[in-house]
Amino acid sequence: MKSLREDDHSGFDRPRRRSRPRTKERPDYSSLPTARIISVDRGRYRCVLPDGSPVTAVRGRLIDRKGVIVGDVVTLDGDVSGAEGTLSRIVDVAERRTVLRRSADDADTFERPIVANADQLFIVTALADPPPRMGMIDRILVAAFDAQIDPVLCLTKADLASPDELRAAYEPLGVPIVVTDPEADLTEIRATLNDRVTVFVGHSGVGKSTLVNRLIPDAHRATAEVSDLTGKGRHTSTSAIAMELPDGGWIIDTPGVRSFGISHVRTSSILGAFPDLSEFADECPRGCHHETGAIECALDDAVADGRLSEERLASFRRMGRAFA
């Protein structure tokens, strides 16, 4: 005979599962349209279809909250008309060709993806007002090499200072360099950007937004002066945005940065970006960090034998100090 307590609780059993078990088969999205993410704002993703039509979308429930960034190619379900008040749904994110990442600082090991699918990175640096920071340039270069994105050093405000010192520092690395000022002809820069997806990264106040507005007249990117008090630029762009160039290709403009952490980068990935140095480094003793004064470093032997230029090794080692 059951106790009264057992009888009182007999109607409170856990309900049986009535939903169907999850299947391991992924849905087929092959017939759905794809689009490029051009901006992200408070859970809304601005996309562009292949024909140039704009669409606003939200994440599907199976897409991670941080799983979509500017530059991603996504699959859309639902209303893709782009009509006011309509929302599409992101149901899949294509595998990324490249991902540019940074950490907040070197004490922060959490890497933050900034841009997906860029194949070129413009390191935009003013020659004056604010003065160039080689440490910042080196860090962004390291991040570019790690992401396997082609770097280009873009020197602005050439009307205020000479580019010769920075040319001497970075030409030995084989990094292309373009120089401009507010009135300069942009033919060379346009040719460098043509038919490529290029992310612009740089310190605040270096003229990044000014350059974007000249390349894409209807971009209307906000610009600001450098602070007289600190000598540093004020943040004007607040989020990354992708914009199509009139003659083909895309620019992804990113907010100005005052630091660029690279704690997520392994030093071996940097050496891998220099095949000629890697060849000599294979002769180094195990555990060699290839720094100045490293015992029996084969890179020094290559310089002594004339097989490697001293300037190129010095530039490479300067980049290595970005990890210090």
mmCIF file of C-alpha atoms in Angstrom:
data_model
loop_
_atom_site.group_PDB
_atom_site.id
_atom_site.type_symbol
_atom_site.label_atom_id
_atom_site.label_comp_id
_atom_site.label_asym_id
_atom_site.label_seq_id
_atom_site.Cartn_x
_atom_site.Cartn_y
_atom_site.Cartn_z
ATOM 1 C CA MET A 1 0.000 0.000 0.000
ATOM 2 C CA LYS A 2 1.408 3.425 -0.999
ATOM 3 C CA SER A 3 1.911 6.068 1.635
ATOM 4 C CA LEU A 4 -0.128 9.234 1.556
ATOM 5 C CA ARG A 5 3.080 11.205 0.721
ATOM 6 C CA GLU A 6 3.728 8.988 -2.295
ATOM 7 C CA ASP A 7 0.145 9.430 -3.444
ATOM 8 C CA ASP A 8 0.379 13.225 -3.046
ATOM 9 C CA HIS A 9 3.402 13.408 -5.379
ATOM 10 C CA SER A 10 2.381 10.805 -7.893
ATOM 11 C CA GLY A 11 1.093 13.439 -10.323
ATOM 12 C CA PHE A 12 4.306 15.439 -10.374
ATOM 13 C CA ASP A 13 6.559 13.139 -12.409
ATOM 14 C CA ARG A 14 8.899 14.761 -14.952
ATOM 15 C CA PRO A 15 6.970 15.012 -18.237
ATOM 16 C CA ARG A 16 8.064 12.747 -21.038
ATOM 17 C CA ARG A 17 10.029 14.269 -23.933
ATOM 18 C CA ARG A 18 7.707 14.801 -26.846
ATOM 19 C CA SER A 19 10.099 16.580 -29.188
ATOM 20 C CA ARG A 20 11.782 14.572 -31.868
ATOM 21 C CA PRO A 21 15.469 13.733 -31.269
ATOM 22 C CA ARG A 22 17.998 15.977 -32.968
ATOM 23 C CA THR A 23 19.377 14.714 -36.229
ATOM 24 C CA LYS A 24 23.097 14.732 -37.003
ATOM 25 C CA GLU A 25 22.394 15.741 -40.582
ATOM 26 C CA ARG A 26 22.930 19.431 -41.287
ATOM 27 C CA PRO A 27 20.240 21.313 -43.211
ATOM 28 C CA ASP A 28 20.856 21.892 -46.904
ATOM 29 C CA TYR A 29 21.347 25.619 -47.496
ATOM 30 C CA SER A 30 22.790 25.284 -50.999
ATOM 31 C CA SER A 31 19.762 26.892 -52.655
ATOM 32 C CA LEU A 32 19.753 29.937 -50.351
ATOM 33 C CA PRO A 33 21.401 33.273 -51.268
ATOM 34 C CA THR A 34 24.777 34.345 -49.883
ATOM 35 C CA ALA A 35 25.887 37.831 -48.881
ATOM 36 C CA ARG A 36 28.894 39.722 -47.510
ATOM 37 C CA ILE A 37 28.733 41.246 -44.018
ATOM 38 C CA ILE A 38 29.593 44.951 -44.318
ATOM 39 C CA SER A 39 28.821 46.177 -40.785
ATOM 40 C CA VAL A 40 27.643 44.962 -37.387
ATOM 41 C CA ASP A 41 25.599 47.087 -34.998
ATOM 42 C CA ARG A 42 23.852 45.851 -31.838
ATOM 43 C CA GLY A 43 22.803 42.480 -33.141
ATOM 44 C CA ARG A 44 21.911 43.698 -36.608
ATOM 45 C CA TYR A 45 24.096 42.606 -39.512
ATOM 46 C CA ARG A 46 24.172 44.756 -42.622
ATOM 47 C CA CYS A 47 24.806 42.571 -45.662
ATOM 48 C CA VAL A 48 25.221 43.034 -49.401
ATOM 49 C CA LEU A 49 23.987 40.449 -51.902
ATOM 50 C CA PRO A 50 26.133 39.659 -54.980
ATOM 51 C CA ASP A 51 24.013 42.076 -57.061
ATOM 52 C CA GLY A 52 24.741 44.888 -54.598
ATOM 53 C CA SER A 53 21.347 44.874 -52.887
ATOM 54 C CA PRO A 54 21.479 45.651 -49.134
ATOM 55 C CA VAL A 55 19.848 43.350 -46.581
ATOM 56 C CA THR A 56 19.613 43.556 -42.796
ATOM 57 C CA ALA A 57 19.844 40.242 -40.933
ATOM 58 C CA VAL A 58 19.946 38.715 -37.481
ATOM 59 C CA ARG A 59 21.799 35.606 -36.330
ATOM 60 C CA GLY A 60 20.069 32.273 -36.523
ATOM 61 C CA ARG A 61 19.906 30.485 -33.187
ATOM 62 C CA LEU A 62 22.662 28.031 -34.133
ATOM 63 C CA ILE A 63 25.166 30.808 -34.942
ATOM 64 C CA ASP A 64 27.444 31.799 -32.064
ATOM 65 C CA ARG A 65 27.047 35.374 -30.757
ATOM 66 C CA LYS A 66 30.603 36.220 -31.805
ATOM 67 C CA GLY A 67 30.540 33.976 -34.835
ATOM 68 C CA VAL A 68 29.897 36.688 -37.439
ATOM 69 C CA ILE A 69 32.267 39.589 -38.203
ATOM 70 C CA VAL A 70 32.708 42.134 -40.973
ATOM 71 C CA GLY A 71 33.940 40.478 -44.144
ATOM 72 C CA ASP A 72 32.220 37.151 -43.519
ATOM 73 C CA VAL A 73 30.291 35.507 -46.331
ATOM 74 C CA VAL A 74 27.017 34.220 -44.926
ATOM 75 C CA THR A 75 23.967 32.291 -46.076
ATOM 76 C CA LEU A 76 20.613 34.025 -45.601
ATOM 77 C CA ASP A 77 17.180 32.564 -45.057
ATOM 78 C CA GLY A 78 13.876 34.396 -45.069
ATOM 79 C CA ASP A 79 13.151 37.861 -46.456
ATOM 80 C CA VAL A 80 16.075 39.174 -48.517
ATOM 81 C CA SER A 81 14.134 41.952 -50.207
ATOM 82 C CA GLY A 82 15.838 44.588 -48.070
ATOM 83 C CA ALA A 83 12.520 46.404 -47.702
ATOM 84 C CA GLU A 84 12.149 48.668 -44.679
ATOM 85 C CA GLY A 85 11.258 46.740 -41.545
ATOM 86 C CA THR A 86 12.270 43.339 -42.936
ATOM 87 C CA LEU A 87 14.898 41.051 -41.455
ATOM 88 C CA SER A 88 16.659 38.074 -42.926
ATOM 89 C CA ARG A 89 18.274 35.334 -40.859
ATOM 90 C CA ILE A 90 21.917 34.195 -40.985
ATOM 91 C CA VAL A 91 21.884 30.399 -41.023
ATOM 92 C CA ASP A 92 25.471 29.626 -42.037
ATOM 93 C CA VAL A 93 28.905 31.263 -42.189
ATOM 94 C CA ALA A 94 31.311 30.224 -44.955
ATOM 95 C CA GLU A 95 34.794 29.070 -44.051
ATOM 96 C CA ARG A 96 37.072 32.099 -43.789
ATOM 97 C CA ARG A 97 40.070 32.446 -46.092
ATOM 98 C CA THR A 98 41.832 34.723 -43.606
ATOM 99 C CA VAL A 99 41.112 36.246 -40.192
ATOM 100 C CA LEU A 100 42.875 39.337 -38.828
ATOM 101 C CA ARG A 101 43.039 39.169 -35.035
ATOM 102 C CA ARG A 102 44.401 41.240 -32.191
ATOM 103 C CA SER A 103 44.365 41.120 -28.412
ATOM 104 C CA ALA A 104 43.615 44.148 -26.263
ATOM 105 C CA ASP A 105 47.198 44.149 -24.961
ATOM 106 C CA ASP A 106 50.033 41.710 -24.417
ATOM 107 C CA ALA A 107 48.721 40.707 -20.995
ATOM 108 C CA ASP A 108 45.451 39.631 -22.614
ATOM 109 C CA THR A 109 45.730 36.235 -24.278
ATOM 110 C CA PHE A 110 42.168 36.380 -25.608
ATOM 111 C CA GLU A 111 42.317 36.994 -29.338
ATOM 112 C CA ARG A 112 39.653 39.131 -30.963
ATOM 113 C CA PRO A 113 38.822 38.580 -34.622
ATOM 114 C CA ILE A 114 38.546 41.943 -36.374
ATOM 115 C CA VAL A 115 37.953 41.224 -40.052
ATOM 116 C CA ALA A 116 37.374 38.117 -42.159
ATOM 117 C CA ASN A 117 38.443 37.320 -45.724
ATOM 118 C CA ALA A 118 40.775 40.285 -46.301
ATOM 119 C CA ASP A 119 43.715 39.532 -48.573
ATOM 120 C CA GLN A 120 45.588 42.815 -48.093
ATOM 121 C CA LEU A 121 46.260 45.074 -45.098
ATOM 122 C CA PHE A 122 47.052 48.785 -45.365
ATOM 123 C CA ILE A 123 49.015 49.936 -42.314
ATOM 124 C CA VAL A 124 48.090 53.612 -42.446
ATOM 125 C CA THR A 125 50.737 55.727 -40.710
ATOM 126 C CA ALA A 126 51.148 59.506 -40.604
ATOM 127 C CA LEU A 127 54.634 60.893 -41.133
ATOM 128 C CA ALA A 128 53.799 63.689 -38.677
ATOM 129 C CA ASP A 129 50.909 64.939 -36.526
ATOM 130 C CA PRO A 130 50.872 62.369 -34.928
ATOM 131 C CA PRO A 131 54.452 61.145 -35.440
ATOM 132 C CA PRO A 132 54.947 57.571 -36.655
ATOM 133 C CA ARG A 133 55.292 54.806 -34.082
ATOM 134 C CA MET A 134 57.489 52.032 -35.431
ATOM 135 C CA GLY A 135 56.526 49.753 -32.573
ATOM 136 C CA MET A 136 52.885 49.967 -33.671
ATOM 137 C CA ILE A 137 53.802 49.364 -37.312
ATOM 138 C CA ASP A 138 55.844 46.305 -36.348
ATOM 139 C CA ARG A 139 52.987 44.848 -34.300
ATOM 140 C CA ILE A 140 50.455 45.255 -37.097
ATOM 141 C CA LEU A 141 52.974 43.734 -39.524
ATOM 142 C CA VAL A 142 53.339 40.743 -37.205
ATOM 143 C CA ALA A 143 49.548 40.307 -37.118
ATOM 144 C CA ALA A 144 49.383 40.529 -40.925
ATOM 145 C CA PHE A 145 52.088 37.915 -41.442
ATOM 146 C CA ASP A 146 50.426 35.653 -38.877
ATOM 147 C CA ALA A 147 47.078 35.957 -40.702
ATOM 148 C CA GLN A 148 48.774 35.441 -44.086
ATOM 149 C CA ILE A 149 47.473 38.782 -45.321
ATOM 150 C CA ASP A 150 49.707 40.856 -47.624
ATOM 151 C CA PRO A 151 50.805 44.048 -45.788
ATOM 152 C CA VAL A 152 51.285 47.452 -47.417
ATOM 153 C CA LEU A 153 52.723 50.424 -45.542
ATOM 154 C CA CYS A 154 50.694 53.531 -46.423
ATOM 155 C CA LEU A 155 52.439 56.741 -45.330
ATOM 156 C CA THR A 156 50.154 59.787 -45.112
ATOM 157 C CA LYS A 157 50.766 63.516 -44.554
ATOM 158 C CA ALA A 158 53.884 63.507 -46.726
ATOM 159 C CA ASP A 159 53.443 67.280 -47.000
ATOM 160 C CA LEU A 160 54.557 67.529 -43.363
ATOM 161 C CA ALA A 161 57.592 65.214 -43.227
ATOM 162 C CA SER A 162 59.861 63.021 -45.345
ATOM 163 C CA PRO A 163 59.175 59.275 -45.740
ATOM 164 C CA ASP A 164 62.879 58.429 -46.171
ATOM 165 C CA GLU A 165 63.480 57.082 -42.645
ATOM 166 C CA LEU A 166 60.519 54.697 -42.738
ATOM 167 C CA ARG A 167 61.377 53.609 -46.259
ATOM 168 C CA ALA A 168 64.863 52.659 -45.086
ATOM 169 C CA ALA A 169 63.419 50.717 -42.141
ATOM 170 C CA TYR A 170 60.812 48.686 -44.018
ATOM 171 C CA GLU A 171 61.997 48.268 -47.597
ATOM 172 C CA PRO A 172 64.488 45.544 -46.488
ATOM 173 C CA LEU A 173 61.470 43.471 -45.372
ATOM 174 C CA GLY A 174 60.032 43.590 -48.868
ATOM 175 C CA VAL A 175 56.909 45.411 -47.657
ATOM 176 C CA PRO A 176 55.383 47.592 -50.414
ATOM 177 C CA ILE A 177 55.250 51.286 -49.462
ATOM 178 C CA VAL A 178 52.896 53.942 -50.834
ATOM 179 C CA VAL A 179 53.139 57.618 -49.907
ATOM 180 C CA THR A 180 50.392 60.230 -50.039
ATOM 181 C CA ASP A 181 49.264 63.628 -48.790
ATOM 182 C CA PRO A 182 45.909 65.436 -48.852
ATOM 183 C CA GLU A 183 46.455 66.706 -52.403
ATOM 184 C CA ALA A 184 48.436 63.798 -53.887
ATOM 185 C CA ASP A 185 47.342 61.839 -56.918
ATOM 186 C CA LEU A 186 45.925 58.480 -55.791
ATOM 187 C CA THR A 187 46.556 56.512 -58.984
ATOM 188 C CA GLU A 188 49.202 54.259 -57.395
ATOM 189 C CA ILE A 189 47.062 53.568 -54.339
ATOM 190 C CA ARG A 190 43.973 52.832 -56.457
ATOM 191 C CA ALA A 191 45.996 50.338 -58.500
ATOM 192 C CA THR A 192 47.194 48.635 -55.298
ATOM 193 C CA LEU A 193 43.605 48.330 -54.039
ATOM 194 C CA ASN A 194 42.026 47.269 -57.328
ATOM 195 C CA ASP A 195 40.063 43.986 -57.136
ATOM 196 C CA ARG A 196 41.336 43.176 -53.645
ATOM 197 C CA VAL A 197 39.744 43.128 -50.190
ATOM 198 C CA THR A 198 41.906 45.514 -48.174
ATOM 199 C CA VAL A 199 41.564 46.249 -44.459
ATOM 200 C CA PHE A 200 42.771 49.674 -43.282
ATOM 201 C CA VAL A 201 44.357 49.672 -39.810
ATOM 202 C CA GLY A 202 46.145 52.509 -38.080
ATOM 203 C CA HIS A 203 46.612 54.758 -35.097
ATOM 204 C CA SER A 204 43.883 57.326 -34.438
ATOM 205 C CA GLY A 205 44.392 60.588 -36.305
ATOM 206 C CA VAL A 206 46.674 59.312 -39.072
ATOM 207 C CA GLY A 207 44.287 60.292 -41.881
ATOM 208 C CA LYS A 208 42.697 56.917 -42.490
ATOM 209 C CA SER A 209 39.159 58.259 -42.861
ATOM 210 C CA THR A 210 40.372 61.184 -44.993
ATOM 211 C CA LEU A 211 41.989 58.732 -47.401
ATOM 212 C CA VAL A 212 38.867 56.560 -47.502
ATOM 213 C CA ASN A 213 36.698 59.595 -48.325
ATOM 214 C CA ARG A 214 38.988 60.476 -51.238
ATOM 215 C CA LEU A 215 38.904 56.931 -52.584
ATOM 216 C CA ILE A 216 35.129 56.568 -52.097
ATOM 217 C CA PRO A 217 33.569 60.057 -52.258
ATOM 218 C CA ASP A 218 30.194 58.940 -50.886
ATOM 219 C CA ALA A 219 31.724 57.094 -47.908
ATOM 220 C CA HIS A 220 31.284 60.116 -45.602
ATOM 221 C CA ARG A 221 33.626 58.729 -42.947
ATOM 222 C CA ALA A 222 33.971 61.121 -39.996
ATOM 223 C CA THR A 223 37.347 62.800 -39.512
ATOM 224 C CA ALA A 224 38.884 64.698 -36.589
ATOM 225 C CA GLU A 225 41.990 66.668 -35.708
ATOM 226 C CA VAL A 226 44.838 65.447 -33.503
ATOM 227 C CA SER A 227 44.606 66.576 -29.878
ATOM 228 C CA ASP A 228 46.943 69.479 -29.049
ATOM 229 C CA LEU A 229 47.160 68.200 -25.468
ATOM 230 C CA THR A 230 48.187 64.593 -26.075
ATOM 231 C CA GLY A 231 49.433 64.652 -29.661
ATOM 232 C CA LYS A 232 47.218 61.641 -30.317
ATOM 233 C CA GLY A 233 44.269 61.257 -32.628
ATOM 234 C CA ARG A 234 40.710 61.132 -31.398
ATOM 235 C CA HIS A 235 38.592 58.105 -32.277
ATOM 236 C CA THR A 236 36.173 58.981 -35.103
ATOM 237 C CA SER A 237 35.251 55.630 -36.652
ATOM 238 C CA THR A 238 33.537 53.482 -34.016
ATOM 239 C CA SER A 239 33.094 50.219 -35.871
ATOM 240 C CA ALA A 240 34.486 48.369 -38.875
ATOM 241 C CA ILE A 241 32.669 48.841 -42.156
ATOM 242 C CA ALA A 242 33.236 47.358 -45.614
ATOM 243 C CA MET A 243 32.808 49.624 -48.655
ATOM 244 C CA GLU A 244 33.012 48.738 -52.325
ATOM 245 C CA LEU A 245 35.484 50.679 -54.451
ATOM 246 C CA PRO A 246 34.163 52.334 -57.632
ATOM 247 C CA ASP A 247 36.652 50.469 -59.847
ATOM 248 C CA GLY A 248 36.450 47.077 -58.133
ATOM 249 C CA GLY A 249 37.585 45.731 -54.817
ATOM 250 C CA TRP A 250 36.624 46.469 -51.226
ATOM 251 C CA ILE A 251 37.985 48.579 -48.375
ATOM 252 C CA ILE A 252 37.292 47.557 -44.785
ATOM 253 C CA ASP A 253 37.861 50.611 -42.603
ATOM 254 C CA THR A 254 38.457 49.851 -38.925
ATOM 255 C CA PRO A 255 38.326 52.127 -35.867
ATOM 256 C CA GLY A 256 41.571 53.867 -34.975
ATOM 257 C CA VAL A 257 43.666 51.890 -32.498
ATOM 258 C CA ARG A 258 46.032 53.070 -29.774
ATOM 259 C CA SER A 259 47.436 49.623 -29.064
ATOM 260 C CA PHE A 260 47.663 46.355 -30.946
ATOM 261 C CA GLY A 261 48.247 43.288 -28.798
ATOM 262 C CA ILE A 262 49.842 40.266 -30.450
ATOM 263 C CA SER A 263 49.984 37.830 -27.550
ATOM 264 C CA HIS A 264 48.082 35.314 -29.696
ATOM 265 C CA VAL A 265 50.864 35.171 -32.315
ATOM 266 C CA ARG A 266 53.620 32.550 -32.302
ATOM 267 C CA THR A 267 57.092 33.725 -33.284
ATOM 268 C CA SER A 268 57.437 30.747 -35.645
ATOM 269 C CA SER A 269 54.612 32.061 -37.817
ATOM 270 C CA ILE A 270 56.567 35.273 -38.409
ATOM 271 C CA LEU A 271 59.705 33.477 -39.531
ATOM 272 C CA GLY A 272 57.516 31.469 -41.891
ATOM 273 C CA ALA A 273 56.602 34.678 -43.704
ATOM 274 C CA PHE A 274 60.244 35.061 -44.804
ATOM 275 C CA PRO A 275 61.244 31.986 -46.847
ATOM 276 C CA ASP A 276 64.792 33.246 -47.394
ATOM 277 C CA LEU A 277 65.380 33.627 -43.656
ATOM 278 C CA SER A 278 63.675 30.292 -42.903
ATOM 279 C CA GLU A 279 66.201 28.564 -45.137
ATOM 280 C CA PHE A 280 69.091 29.849 -43.031
ATOM 281 C CA ALA A 281 67.234 29.406 -39.725
ATOM 282 C CA ASP A 282 67.019 25.663 -40.376
ATOM 283 C CA GLU A 283 70.760 25.574 -39.671
ATOM 284 C CA CYS A 284 70.347 27.190 -36.222
ATOM 285 C CA PRO A 285 70.767 25.151 -33.037
ATOM 286 C CA ARG A 286 67.551 23.853 -31.525
ATOM 287 C CA GLY A 287 65.670 26.482 -29.527
ATOM 288 C CA CYS A 288 67.383 29.442 -31.189
ATOM 289 C CA HIS A 289 65.227 32.591 -31.022
ATOM 290 C CA HIS A 290 67.275 34.349 -33.739
ATOM 291 C CA GLU A 291 67.762 37.444 -31.584
ATOM 292 C CA THR A 292 70.795 39.713 -31.652
ATOM 293 C CA GLY A 293 73.616 37.968 -29.793
ATOM 294 C CA ALA A 294 72.020 34.514 -30.019
ATOM 295 C CA ILE A 295 74.780 31.911 -29.805
ATOM 296 C CA GLU A 296 75.555 30.204 -33.136
ATOM 297 C CA CYS A 297 72.546 31.807 -34.865
ATOM 298 C CA ALA A 298 72.800 30.830 -38.533
ATOM 299 C CA LEU A 299 71.263 34.153 -39.596
ATOM 300 C CA ASP A 300 74.422 35.929 -38.411
ATOM 301 C CA ASP A 301 76.520 33.420 -40.344
ATOM 302 C CA ALA A 302 74.467 34.131 -43.474
ATOM 303 C CA VAL A 303 75.147 37.866 -43.113
ATOM 304 C CA ALA A 304 78.880 37.234 -42.560
ATOM 305 C CA ASP A 305 79.017 35.077 -45.687
ATOM 306 C CA GLY A 306 77.172 37.670 -47.789
ATOM 307 C CA ARG A 307 74.170 35.401 -48.344
ATOM 308 C CA LEU A 308 71.809 37.698 -46.414
ATOM 309 C CA SER A 309 71.771 41.481 -46.189
ATOM 310 C CA GLU A 310 72.497 43.012 -42.809
ATOM 311 C CA GLU A 311 69.619 45.479 -43.284
ATOM 312 C CA ARG A 312 67.070 42.717 -43.848
ATOM 313 C CA LEU A 313 68.171 40.808 -40.756
ATOM 314 C CA ALA A 314 68.092 43.999 -38.660
ATOM 315 C CA SER A 315 64.552 44.743 -39.841
ATOM 316 C CA PHE A 316 63.437 41.197 -39.106
ATOM 317 C CA ARG A 317 64.932 41.305 -35.602
ATOM 318 C CA ARG A 318 63.284 44.647 -34.933
ATOM 319 C CA MET A 319 59.934 43.023 -35.669
ATOM 320 C CA GLY A 320 60.814 40.249 -33.279
ATOM 321 C CA ARG A 321 61.192 42.826 -30.512
ATOM 322 C CA ALA A 322 57.484 43.577 -30.910
ATOM 323 C CA PHE A 323 56.944 40.405 -28.829
ATOM 324 C CA ALA A 324 59.089 41.751 -25.984
#
